[in-house]
PDB file of C-alpha atoms and ligand atoms in Angstrom:
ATOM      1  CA  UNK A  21       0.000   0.000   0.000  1.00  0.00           C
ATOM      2  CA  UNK A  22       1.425   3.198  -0.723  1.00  0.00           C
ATOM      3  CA  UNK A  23       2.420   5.299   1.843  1.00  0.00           C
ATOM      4  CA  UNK A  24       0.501   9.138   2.076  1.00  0.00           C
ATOM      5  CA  UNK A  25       2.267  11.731   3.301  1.00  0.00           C
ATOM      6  CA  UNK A  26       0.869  14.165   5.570  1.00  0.00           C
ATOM      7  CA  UNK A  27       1.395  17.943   4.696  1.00  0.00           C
ATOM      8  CA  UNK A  28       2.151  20.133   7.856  1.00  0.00           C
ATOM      9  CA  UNK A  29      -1.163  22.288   8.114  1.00  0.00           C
ATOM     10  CA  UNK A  30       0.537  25.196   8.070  1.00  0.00           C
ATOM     11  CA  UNK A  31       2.939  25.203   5.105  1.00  0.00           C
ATOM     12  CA  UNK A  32       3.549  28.149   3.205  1.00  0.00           C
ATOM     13  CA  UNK A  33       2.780  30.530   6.119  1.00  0.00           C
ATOM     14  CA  UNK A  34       4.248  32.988   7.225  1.00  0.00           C
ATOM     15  CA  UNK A  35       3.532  33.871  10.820  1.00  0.00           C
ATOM     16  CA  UNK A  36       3.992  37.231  13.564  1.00  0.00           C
ATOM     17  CA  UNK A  37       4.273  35.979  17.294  1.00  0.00           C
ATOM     18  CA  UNK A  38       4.338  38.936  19.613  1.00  0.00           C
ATOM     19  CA  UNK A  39       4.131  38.007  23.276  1.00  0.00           C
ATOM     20  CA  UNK A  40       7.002  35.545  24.424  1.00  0.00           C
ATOM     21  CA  UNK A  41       9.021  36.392  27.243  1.00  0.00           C
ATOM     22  CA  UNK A  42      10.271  32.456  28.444  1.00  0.00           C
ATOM     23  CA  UNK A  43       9.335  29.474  27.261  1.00  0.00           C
ATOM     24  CA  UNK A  44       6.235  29.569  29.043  1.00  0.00           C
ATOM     25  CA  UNK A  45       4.440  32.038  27.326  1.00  0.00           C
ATOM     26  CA  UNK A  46       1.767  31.364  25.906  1.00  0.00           C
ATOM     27  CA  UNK A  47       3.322  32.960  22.532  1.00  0.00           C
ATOM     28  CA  UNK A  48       6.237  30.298  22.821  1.00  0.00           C
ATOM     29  CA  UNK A  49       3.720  27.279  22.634  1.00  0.00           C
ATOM     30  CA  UNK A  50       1.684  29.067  19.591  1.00  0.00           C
ATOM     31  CA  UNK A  51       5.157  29.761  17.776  1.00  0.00           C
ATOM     32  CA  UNK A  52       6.536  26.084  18.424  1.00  0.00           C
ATOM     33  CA  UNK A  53       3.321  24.427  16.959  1.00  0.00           C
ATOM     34  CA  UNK A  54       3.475  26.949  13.965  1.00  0.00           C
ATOM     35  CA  UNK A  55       6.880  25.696  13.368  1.00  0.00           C
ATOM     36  CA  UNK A  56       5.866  22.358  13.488  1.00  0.00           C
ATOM     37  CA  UNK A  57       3.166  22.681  11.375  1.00  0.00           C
ATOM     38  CA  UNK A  58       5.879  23.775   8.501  1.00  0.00           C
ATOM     39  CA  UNK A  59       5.462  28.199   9.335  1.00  0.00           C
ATOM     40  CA  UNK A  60       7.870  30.637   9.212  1.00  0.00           C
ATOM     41  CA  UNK A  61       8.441  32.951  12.243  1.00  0.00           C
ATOM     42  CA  UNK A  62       8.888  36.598  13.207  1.00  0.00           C
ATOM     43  CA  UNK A  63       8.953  36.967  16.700  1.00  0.00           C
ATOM     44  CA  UNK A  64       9.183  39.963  18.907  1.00  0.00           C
ATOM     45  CA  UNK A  65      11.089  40.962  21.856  1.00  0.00           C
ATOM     46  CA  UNK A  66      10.224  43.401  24.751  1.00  0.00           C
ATOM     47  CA  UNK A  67      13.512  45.244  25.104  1.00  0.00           C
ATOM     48  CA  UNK A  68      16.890  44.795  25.318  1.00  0.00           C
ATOM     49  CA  UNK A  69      16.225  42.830  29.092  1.00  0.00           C
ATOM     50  CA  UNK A  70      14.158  40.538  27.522  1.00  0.00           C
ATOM     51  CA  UNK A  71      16.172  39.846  24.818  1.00  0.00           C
ATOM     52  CA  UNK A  72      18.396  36.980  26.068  1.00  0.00           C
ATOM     53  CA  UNK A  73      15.820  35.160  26.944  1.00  0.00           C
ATOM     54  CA  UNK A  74      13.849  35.407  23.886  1.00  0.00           C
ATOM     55  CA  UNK A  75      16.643  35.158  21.487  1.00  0.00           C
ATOM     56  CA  UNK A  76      17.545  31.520  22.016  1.00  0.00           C
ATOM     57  CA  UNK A  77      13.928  30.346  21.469  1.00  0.00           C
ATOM     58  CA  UNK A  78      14.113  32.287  18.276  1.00  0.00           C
ATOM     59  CA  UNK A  79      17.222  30.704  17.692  1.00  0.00           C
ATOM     60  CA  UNK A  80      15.696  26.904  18.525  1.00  0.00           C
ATOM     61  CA  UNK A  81      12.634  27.342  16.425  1.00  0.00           C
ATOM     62  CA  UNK A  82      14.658  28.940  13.395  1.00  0.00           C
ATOM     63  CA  UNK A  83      12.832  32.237  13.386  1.00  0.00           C
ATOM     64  CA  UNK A  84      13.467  34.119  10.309  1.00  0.00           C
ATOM     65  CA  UNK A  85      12.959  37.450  12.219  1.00  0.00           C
ATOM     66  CA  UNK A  86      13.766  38.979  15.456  1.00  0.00           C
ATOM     67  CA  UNK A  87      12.163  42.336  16.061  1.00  0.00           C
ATOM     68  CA  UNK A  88      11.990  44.589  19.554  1.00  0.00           C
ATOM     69  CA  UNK A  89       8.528  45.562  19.945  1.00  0.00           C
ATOM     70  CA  UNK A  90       6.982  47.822  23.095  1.00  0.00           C
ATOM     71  CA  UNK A  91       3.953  48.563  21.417  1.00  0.00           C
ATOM     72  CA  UNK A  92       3.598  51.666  23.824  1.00  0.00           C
ATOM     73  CA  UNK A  93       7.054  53.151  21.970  1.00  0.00           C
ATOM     74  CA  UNK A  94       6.252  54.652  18.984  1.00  0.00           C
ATOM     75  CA  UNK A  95       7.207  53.532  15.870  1.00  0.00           C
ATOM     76  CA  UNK A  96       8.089  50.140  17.034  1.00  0.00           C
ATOM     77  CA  UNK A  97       4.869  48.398  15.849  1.00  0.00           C
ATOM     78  CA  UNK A  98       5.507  50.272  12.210  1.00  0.00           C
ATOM     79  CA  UNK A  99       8.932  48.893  11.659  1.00  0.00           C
ATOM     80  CA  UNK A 100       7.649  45.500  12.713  1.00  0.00           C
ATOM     81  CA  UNK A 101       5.569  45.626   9.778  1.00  0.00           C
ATOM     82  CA  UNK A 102       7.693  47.284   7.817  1.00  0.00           C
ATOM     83  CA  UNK A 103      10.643  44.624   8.374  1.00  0.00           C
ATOM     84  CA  UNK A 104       7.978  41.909   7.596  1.00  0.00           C
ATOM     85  CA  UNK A 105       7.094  44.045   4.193  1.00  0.00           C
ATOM     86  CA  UNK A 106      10.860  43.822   3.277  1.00  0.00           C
ATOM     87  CA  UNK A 107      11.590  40.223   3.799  1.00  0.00           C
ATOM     88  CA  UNK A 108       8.450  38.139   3.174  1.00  0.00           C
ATOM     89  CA  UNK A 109       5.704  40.390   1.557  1.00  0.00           C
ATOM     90  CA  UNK A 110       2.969  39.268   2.515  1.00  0.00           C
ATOM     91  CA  UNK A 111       1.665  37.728   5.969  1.00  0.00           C
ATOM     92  CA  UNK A 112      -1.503  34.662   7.002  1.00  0.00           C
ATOM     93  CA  UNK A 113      -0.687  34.717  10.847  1.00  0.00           C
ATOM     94  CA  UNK A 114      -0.530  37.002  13.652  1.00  0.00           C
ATOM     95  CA  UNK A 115      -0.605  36.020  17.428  1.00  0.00           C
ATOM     96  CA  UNK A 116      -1.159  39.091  19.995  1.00  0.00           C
ATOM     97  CA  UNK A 117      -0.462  37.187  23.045  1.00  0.00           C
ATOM     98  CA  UNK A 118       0.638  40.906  25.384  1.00  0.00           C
ATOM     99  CA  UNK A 119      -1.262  42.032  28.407  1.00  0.00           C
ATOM    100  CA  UNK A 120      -0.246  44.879  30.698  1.00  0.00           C
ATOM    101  CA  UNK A 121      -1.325  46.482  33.881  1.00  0.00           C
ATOM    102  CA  UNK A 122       0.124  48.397  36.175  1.00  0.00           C
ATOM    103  CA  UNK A 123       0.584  46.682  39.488  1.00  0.00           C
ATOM    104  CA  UNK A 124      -1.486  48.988  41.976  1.00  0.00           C
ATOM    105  CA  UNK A 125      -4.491  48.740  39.472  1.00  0.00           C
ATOM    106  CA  UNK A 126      -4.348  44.916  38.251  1.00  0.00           C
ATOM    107  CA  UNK A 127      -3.625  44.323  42.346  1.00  0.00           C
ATOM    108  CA  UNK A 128      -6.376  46.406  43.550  1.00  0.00           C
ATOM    109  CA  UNK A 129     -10.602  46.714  43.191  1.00  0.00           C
ATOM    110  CA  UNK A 130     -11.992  48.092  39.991  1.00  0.00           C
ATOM    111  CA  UNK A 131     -13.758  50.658  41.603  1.00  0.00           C
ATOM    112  CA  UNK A 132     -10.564  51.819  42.248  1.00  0.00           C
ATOM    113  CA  UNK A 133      -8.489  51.903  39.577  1.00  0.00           C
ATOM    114  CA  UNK A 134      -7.350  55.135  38.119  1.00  0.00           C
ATOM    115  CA  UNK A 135      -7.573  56.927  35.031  1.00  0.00           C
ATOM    116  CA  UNK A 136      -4.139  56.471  33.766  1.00  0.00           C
ATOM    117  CA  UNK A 137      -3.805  52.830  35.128  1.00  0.00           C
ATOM    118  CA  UNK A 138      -7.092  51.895  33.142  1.00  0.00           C
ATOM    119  CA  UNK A 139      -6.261  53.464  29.891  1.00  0.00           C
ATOM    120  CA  UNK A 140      -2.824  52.284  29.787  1.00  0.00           C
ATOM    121  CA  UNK A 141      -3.517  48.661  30.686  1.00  0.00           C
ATOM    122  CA  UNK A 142      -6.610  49.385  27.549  1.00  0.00           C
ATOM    123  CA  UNK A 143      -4.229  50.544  25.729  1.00  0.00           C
ATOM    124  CA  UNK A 144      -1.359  47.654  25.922  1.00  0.00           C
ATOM    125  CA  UNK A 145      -3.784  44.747  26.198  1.00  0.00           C
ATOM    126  CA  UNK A 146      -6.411  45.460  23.718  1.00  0.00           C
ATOM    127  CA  UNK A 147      -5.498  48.953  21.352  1.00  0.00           C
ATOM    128  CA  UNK A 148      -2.496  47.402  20.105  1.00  0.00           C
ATOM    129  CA  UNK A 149      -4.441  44.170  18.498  1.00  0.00           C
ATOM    130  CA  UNK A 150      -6.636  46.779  16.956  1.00  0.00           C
ATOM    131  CA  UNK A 151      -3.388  48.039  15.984  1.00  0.00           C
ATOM    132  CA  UNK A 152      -1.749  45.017  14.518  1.00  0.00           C
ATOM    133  CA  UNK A 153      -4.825  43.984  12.594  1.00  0.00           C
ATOM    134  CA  UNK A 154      -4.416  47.495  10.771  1.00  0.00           C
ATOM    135  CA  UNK A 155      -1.303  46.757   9.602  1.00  0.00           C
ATOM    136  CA  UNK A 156      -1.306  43.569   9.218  1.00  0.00           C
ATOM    137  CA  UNK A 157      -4.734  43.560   6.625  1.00  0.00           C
ATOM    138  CA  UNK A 158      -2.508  45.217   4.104  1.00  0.00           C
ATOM    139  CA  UNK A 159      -0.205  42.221   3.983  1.00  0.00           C
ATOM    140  CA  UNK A 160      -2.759  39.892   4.413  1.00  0.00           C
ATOM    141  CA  UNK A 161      -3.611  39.879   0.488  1.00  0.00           C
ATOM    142  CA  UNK A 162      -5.097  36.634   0.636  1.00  0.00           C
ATOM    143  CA  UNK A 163      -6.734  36.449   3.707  1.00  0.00           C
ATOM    144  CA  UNK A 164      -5.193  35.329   7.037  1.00  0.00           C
ATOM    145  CA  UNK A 165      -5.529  34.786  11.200  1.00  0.00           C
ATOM    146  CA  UNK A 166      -5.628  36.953  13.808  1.00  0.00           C
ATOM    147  CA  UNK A 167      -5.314  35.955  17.505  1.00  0.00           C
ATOM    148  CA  UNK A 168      -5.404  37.265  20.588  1.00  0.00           C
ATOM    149  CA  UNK A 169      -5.899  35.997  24.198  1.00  0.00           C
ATOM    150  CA  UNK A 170      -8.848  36.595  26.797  1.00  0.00           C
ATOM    151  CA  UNK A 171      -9.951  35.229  29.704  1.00  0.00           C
ATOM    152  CA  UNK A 172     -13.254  33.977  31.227  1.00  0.00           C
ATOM    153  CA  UNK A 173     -12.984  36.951  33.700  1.00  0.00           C
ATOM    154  CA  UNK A 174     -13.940  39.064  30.356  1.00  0.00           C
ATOM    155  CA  UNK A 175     -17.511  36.993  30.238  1.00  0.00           C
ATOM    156  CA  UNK A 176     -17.915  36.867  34.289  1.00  0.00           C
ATOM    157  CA  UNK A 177     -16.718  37.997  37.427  1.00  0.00           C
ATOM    158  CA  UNK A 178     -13.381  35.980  38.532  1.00  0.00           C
ATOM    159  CA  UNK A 179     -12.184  37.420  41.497  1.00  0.00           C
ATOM    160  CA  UNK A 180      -8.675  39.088  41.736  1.00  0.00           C
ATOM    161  CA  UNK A 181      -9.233  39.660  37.621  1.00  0.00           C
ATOM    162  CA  UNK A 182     -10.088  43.222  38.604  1.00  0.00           C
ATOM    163  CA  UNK A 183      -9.203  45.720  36.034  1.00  0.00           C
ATOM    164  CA  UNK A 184      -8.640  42.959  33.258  1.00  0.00           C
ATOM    165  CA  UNK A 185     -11.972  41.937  33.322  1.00  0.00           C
ATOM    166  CA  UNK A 186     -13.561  44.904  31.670  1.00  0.00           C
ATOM    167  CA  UNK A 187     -10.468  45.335  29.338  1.00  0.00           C
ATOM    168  CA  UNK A 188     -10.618  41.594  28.334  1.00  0.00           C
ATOM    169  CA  UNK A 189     -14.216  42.139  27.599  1.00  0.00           C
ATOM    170  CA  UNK A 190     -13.363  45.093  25.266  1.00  0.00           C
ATOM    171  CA  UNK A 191     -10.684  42.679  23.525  1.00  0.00           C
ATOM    172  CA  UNK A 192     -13.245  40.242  22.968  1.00  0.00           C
ATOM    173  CA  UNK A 193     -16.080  42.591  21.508  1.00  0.00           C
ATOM    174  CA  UNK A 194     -12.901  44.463  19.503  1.00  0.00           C
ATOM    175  CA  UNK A 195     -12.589  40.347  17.593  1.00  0.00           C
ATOM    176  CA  UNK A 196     -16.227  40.354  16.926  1.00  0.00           C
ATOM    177  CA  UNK A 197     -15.838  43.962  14.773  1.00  0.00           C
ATOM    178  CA  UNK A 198     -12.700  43.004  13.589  1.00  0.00           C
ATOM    179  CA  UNK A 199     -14.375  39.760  11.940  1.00  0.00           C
ATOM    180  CA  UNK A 200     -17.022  42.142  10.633  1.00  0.00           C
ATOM    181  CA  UNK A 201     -14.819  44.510   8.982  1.00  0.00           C
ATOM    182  CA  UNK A 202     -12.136  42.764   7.686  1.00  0.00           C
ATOM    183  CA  UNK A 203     -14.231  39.564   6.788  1.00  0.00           C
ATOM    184  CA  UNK A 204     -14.845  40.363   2.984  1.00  0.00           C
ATOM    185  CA  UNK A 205     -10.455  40.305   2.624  1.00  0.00           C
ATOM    186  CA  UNK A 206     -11.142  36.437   4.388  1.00  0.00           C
ATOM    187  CA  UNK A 207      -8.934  37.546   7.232  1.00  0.00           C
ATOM    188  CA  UNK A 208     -10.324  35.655  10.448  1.00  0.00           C
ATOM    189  CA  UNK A 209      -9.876  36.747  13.751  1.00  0.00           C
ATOM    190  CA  UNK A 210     -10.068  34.421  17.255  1.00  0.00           C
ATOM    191  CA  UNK A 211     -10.035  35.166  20.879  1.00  0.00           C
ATOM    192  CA  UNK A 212      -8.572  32.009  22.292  1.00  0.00           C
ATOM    193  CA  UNK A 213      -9.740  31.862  26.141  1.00  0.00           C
ATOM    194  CA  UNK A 214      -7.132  29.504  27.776  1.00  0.00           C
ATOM    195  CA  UNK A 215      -7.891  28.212  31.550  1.00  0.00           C
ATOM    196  CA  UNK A 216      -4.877  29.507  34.033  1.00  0.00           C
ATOM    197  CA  UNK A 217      -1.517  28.743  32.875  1.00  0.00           C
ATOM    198  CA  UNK A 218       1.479  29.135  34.865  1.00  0.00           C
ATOM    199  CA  UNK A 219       3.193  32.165  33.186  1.00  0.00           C
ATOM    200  CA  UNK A 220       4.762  35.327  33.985  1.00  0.00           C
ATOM    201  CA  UNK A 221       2.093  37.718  33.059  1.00  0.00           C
ATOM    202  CA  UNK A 222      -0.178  35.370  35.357  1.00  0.00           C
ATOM    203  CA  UNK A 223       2.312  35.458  38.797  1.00  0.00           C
ATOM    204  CA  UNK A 224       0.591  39.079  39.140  1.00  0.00           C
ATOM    205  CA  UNK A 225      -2.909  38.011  39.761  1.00  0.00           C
ATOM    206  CA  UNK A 226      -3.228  38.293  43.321  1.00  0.00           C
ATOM    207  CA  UNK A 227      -4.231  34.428  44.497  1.00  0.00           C
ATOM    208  CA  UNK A 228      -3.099  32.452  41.350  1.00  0.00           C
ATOM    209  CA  UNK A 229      -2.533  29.790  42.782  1.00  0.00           C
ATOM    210  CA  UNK A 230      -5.501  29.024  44.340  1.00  0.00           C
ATOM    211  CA  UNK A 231      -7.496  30.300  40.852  1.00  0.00           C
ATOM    212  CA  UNK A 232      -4.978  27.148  38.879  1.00  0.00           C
ATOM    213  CA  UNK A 233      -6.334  24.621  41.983  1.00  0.00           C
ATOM    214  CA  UNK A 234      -9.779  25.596  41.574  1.00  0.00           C
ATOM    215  CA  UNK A 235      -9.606  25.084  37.711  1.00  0.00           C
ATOM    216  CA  UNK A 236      -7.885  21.962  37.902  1.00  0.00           C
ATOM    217  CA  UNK A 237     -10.821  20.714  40.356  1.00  0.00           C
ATOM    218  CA  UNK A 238     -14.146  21.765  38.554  1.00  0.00           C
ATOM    219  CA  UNK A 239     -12.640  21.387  35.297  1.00  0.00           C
ATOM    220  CA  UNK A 240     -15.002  18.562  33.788  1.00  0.00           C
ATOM    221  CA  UNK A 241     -12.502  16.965  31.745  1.00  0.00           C
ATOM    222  CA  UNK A 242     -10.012  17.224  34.844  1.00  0.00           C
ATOM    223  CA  UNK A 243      -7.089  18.800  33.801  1.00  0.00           C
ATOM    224  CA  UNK A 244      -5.171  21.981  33.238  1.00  0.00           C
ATOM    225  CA  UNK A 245      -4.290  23.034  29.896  1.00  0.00           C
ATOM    226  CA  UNK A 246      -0.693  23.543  28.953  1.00  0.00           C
ATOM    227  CA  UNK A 247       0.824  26.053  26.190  1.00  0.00           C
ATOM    228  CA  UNK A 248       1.164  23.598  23.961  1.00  0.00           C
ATOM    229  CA  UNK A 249      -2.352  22.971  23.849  1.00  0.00           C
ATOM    230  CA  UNK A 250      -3.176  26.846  22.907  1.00  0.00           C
ATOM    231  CA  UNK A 251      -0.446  26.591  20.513  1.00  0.00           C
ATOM    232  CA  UNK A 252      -2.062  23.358  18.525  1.00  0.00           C
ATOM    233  CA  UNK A 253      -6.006  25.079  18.565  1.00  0.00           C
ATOM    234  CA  UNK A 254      -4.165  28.204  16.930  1.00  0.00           C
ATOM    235  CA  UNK A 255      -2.499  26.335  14.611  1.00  0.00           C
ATOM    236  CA  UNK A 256      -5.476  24.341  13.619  1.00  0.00           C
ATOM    237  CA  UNK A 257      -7.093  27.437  13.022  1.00  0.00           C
ATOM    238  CA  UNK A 258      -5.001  29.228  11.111  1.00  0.00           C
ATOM    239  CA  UNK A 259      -5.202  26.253   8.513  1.00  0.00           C
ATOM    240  CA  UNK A 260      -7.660  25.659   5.992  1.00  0.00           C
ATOM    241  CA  UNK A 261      -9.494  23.551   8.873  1.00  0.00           C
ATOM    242  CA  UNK A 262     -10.880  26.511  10.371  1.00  0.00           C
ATOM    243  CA  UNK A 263     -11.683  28.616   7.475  1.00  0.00           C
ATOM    244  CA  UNK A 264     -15.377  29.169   8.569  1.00  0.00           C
ATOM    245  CA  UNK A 265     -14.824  29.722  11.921  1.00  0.00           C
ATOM    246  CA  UNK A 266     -13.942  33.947  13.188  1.00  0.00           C
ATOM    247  CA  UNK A 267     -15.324  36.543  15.804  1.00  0.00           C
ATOM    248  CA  UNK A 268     -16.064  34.202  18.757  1.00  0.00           C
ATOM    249  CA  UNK A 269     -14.069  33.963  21.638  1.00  0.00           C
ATOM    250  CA  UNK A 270     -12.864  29.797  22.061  1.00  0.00           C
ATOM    251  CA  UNK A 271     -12.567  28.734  25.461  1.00  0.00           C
ATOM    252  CA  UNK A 272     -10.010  26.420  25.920  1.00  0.00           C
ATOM    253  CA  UNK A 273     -10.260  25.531  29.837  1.00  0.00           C
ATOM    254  CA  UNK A 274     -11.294  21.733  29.614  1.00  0.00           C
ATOM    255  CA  UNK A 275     -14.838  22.718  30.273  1.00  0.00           C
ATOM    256  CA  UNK A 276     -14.439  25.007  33.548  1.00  0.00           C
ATOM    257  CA  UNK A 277     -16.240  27.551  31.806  1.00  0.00           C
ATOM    258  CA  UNK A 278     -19.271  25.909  31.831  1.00  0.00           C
ATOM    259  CA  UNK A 279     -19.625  25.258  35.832  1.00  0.00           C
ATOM    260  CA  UNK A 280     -21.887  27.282  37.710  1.00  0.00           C
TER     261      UNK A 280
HETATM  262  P1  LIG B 326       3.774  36.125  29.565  1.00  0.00           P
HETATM  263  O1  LIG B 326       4.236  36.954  30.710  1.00  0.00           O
HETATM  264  O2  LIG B 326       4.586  34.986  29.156  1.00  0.00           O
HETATM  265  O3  LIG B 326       3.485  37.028  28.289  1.00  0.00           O
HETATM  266  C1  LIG B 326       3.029  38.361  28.385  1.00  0.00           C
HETATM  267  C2  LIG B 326       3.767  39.122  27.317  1.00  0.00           C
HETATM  268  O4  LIG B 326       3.285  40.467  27.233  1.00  0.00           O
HETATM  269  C3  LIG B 326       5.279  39.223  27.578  1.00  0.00           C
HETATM  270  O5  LIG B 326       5.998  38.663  26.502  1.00  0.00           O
HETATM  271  C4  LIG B 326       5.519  40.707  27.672  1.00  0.00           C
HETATM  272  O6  LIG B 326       6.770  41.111  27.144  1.00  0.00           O
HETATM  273  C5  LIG B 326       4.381  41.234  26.803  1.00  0.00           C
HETATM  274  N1  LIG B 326       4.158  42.666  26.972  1.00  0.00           N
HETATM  275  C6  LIG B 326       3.800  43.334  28.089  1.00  0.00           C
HETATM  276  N2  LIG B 326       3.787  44.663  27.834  1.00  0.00           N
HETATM  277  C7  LIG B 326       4.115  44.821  26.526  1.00  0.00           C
HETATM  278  C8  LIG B 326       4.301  45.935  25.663  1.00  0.00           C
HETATM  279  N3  LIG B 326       4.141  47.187  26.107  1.00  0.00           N
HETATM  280  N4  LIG B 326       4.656  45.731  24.376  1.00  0.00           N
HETATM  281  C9  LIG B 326       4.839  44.469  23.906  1.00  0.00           C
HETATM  282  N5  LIG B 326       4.713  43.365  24.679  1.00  0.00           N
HETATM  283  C10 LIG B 326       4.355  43.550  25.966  1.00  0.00           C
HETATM  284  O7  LIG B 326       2.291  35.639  29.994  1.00  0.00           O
HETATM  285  P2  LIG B 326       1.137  34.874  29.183  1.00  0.00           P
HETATM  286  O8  LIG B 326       0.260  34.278  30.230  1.00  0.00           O
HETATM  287  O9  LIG B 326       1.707  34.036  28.132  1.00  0.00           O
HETATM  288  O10 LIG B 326       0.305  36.089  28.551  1.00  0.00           O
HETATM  289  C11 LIG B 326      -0.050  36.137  27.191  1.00  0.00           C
HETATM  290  C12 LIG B 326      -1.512  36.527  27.047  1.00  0.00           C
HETATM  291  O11 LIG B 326      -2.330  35.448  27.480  1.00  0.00           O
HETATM  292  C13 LIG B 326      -1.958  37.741  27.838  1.00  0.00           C
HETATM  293  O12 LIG B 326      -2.864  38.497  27.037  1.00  0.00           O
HETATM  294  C14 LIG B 326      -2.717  37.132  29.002  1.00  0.00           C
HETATM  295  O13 LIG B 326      -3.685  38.008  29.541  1.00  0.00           O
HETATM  296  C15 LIG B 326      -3.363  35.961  28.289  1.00  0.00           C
HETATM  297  N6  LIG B 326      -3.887  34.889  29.151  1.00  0.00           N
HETATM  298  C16 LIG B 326      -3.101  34.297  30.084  1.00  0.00           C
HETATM  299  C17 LIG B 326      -3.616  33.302  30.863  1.00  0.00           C
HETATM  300  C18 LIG B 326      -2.785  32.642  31.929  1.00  0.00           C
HETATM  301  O14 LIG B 326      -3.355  32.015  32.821  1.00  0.00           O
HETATM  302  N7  LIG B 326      -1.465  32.751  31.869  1.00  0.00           N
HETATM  303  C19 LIG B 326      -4.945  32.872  30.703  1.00  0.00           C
HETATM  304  C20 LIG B 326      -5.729  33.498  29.733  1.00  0.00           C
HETATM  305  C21 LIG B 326      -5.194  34.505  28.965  1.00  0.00           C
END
């Protein structure tokens, strides 16, 4: 019997990961099952502290590009885009995996966060995917993915969520226009909403830990998902698989979600 061989899902691509810091971010696992799925990869860097620890993982999973990116500096999100012009062209994927608050406001009650805190943790965590899906349509010539991350604290109250709550809500009503608008150029956009993963950005939620037990109990399937997990429903997405599927927000919390 002959032997078929199976195409990666992703061949041909050309992907943007913005959000890894270690190798457990969130944006690690979606570039390492882009990769494996036959993508190429530009990947982003914070700064110049982040940078040795984000440059061997570029390194490991052969990234093409390696691009700072503070998408509060201006001008750094342009020349992402405009590096990606220059050496591919043309773009299918982009992950925004980035969230930001400052620590008094993400730490403390809604009711008191302030002005600046608010808009600034708006601005880094859901602006800058409206943003990147500006600049990324352009290159996007035959349609493409966009992705972002929520969290079920956007849909209902989780407490010690606080401030991200409302802004993750905003994020996941921003996908839903997104899909509207940019829909008729085939370019799809997802809000992936992972249960709690061990990560940096996650170590300053006030009571993690206990937030990772409780999942890990009620979860009806069990179990906690990993980063490799996110990376894999991304992937699958981004292929011709899930070319009907945009504007919802796809929990991915082996069924917590749905406990009362
Ligand atoms: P992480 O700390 O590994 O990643 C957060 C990333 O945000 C870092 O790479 C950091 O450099 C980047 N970032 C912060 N400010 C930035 C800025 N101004 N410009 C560019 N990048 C900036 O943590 P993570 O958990 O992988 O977070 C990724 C996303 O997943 C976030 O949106 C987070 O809210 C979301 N999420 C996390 C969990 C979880 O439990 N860890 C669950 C659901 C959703």
């Amino acid at each position: 019997m002959a032997e078929h061989s199976r195409q990666p899902i992703l061949s041909g691509q050309k992907a943007l990961v913005v959000g890894i810091a270690n190798e457990h971010s969130i944006a690690y696992g979606c570039a390492r099952a882009f990769r494996e799925q036959g993508a190429e990869l530009a990947v982003t860097y914070l700064n110049d502290k982040a940078r040795p620890y984000v440059e061997p993982l570029a390194r490991e999973l052969g990234a093409e590009l390696l691009l700072p990116l503070d998408v509060s500096k201006p001008g750094e999100l342009e020349a992402v885009f405009s590096a990606i012009q220059q050496r591919w062209g043309e773009l299918h994927t982009l992950v925004h995996a980035i969230a930001f608050a400052p620590k008094e406001d993400l730490q403390g009650r809604l009711v008191d966060c302030s002005a600046a805190g608010f808009s600034i943790a708006m601005d880094i965590s859901c602006h800058s995917f409206i943003r990147m899906a500006r600049l990324a349509a352009p290159l996007m010539r035959n349609g493409g993915t966009l992705f972002t991350m929520s969290f079920h604290g956007a849909q209902k109250v989780v407490s010690h969520y606080n401030v991200m709550g409302p802004v993750k809500a905003a994020l996941e009503a921003s996908c839903r226009y997104l899909a509207w608008e940019l829909g008729p150029q085939q370019i799809r956009v997802h809000a992936i909403s992972p249960g709690p993963l061990r990560t940096r950005a996650a170590s300053g939620l006030k009571d993690f830990d206990q937030l990772v037990d409780e999942a890990a109990r009620r979860a009806p399937l069990g179990q906690l998902v990993d980063i490799g997990d996110v990376g894999q429903l991304c992937a699958y997405l981004a292929s011709p698989y899930g070319r009907h599927l945009t504007g919802d927000t796809l929990y991915l919390d082996a069924g917590v979600h749905l406990m009362g």
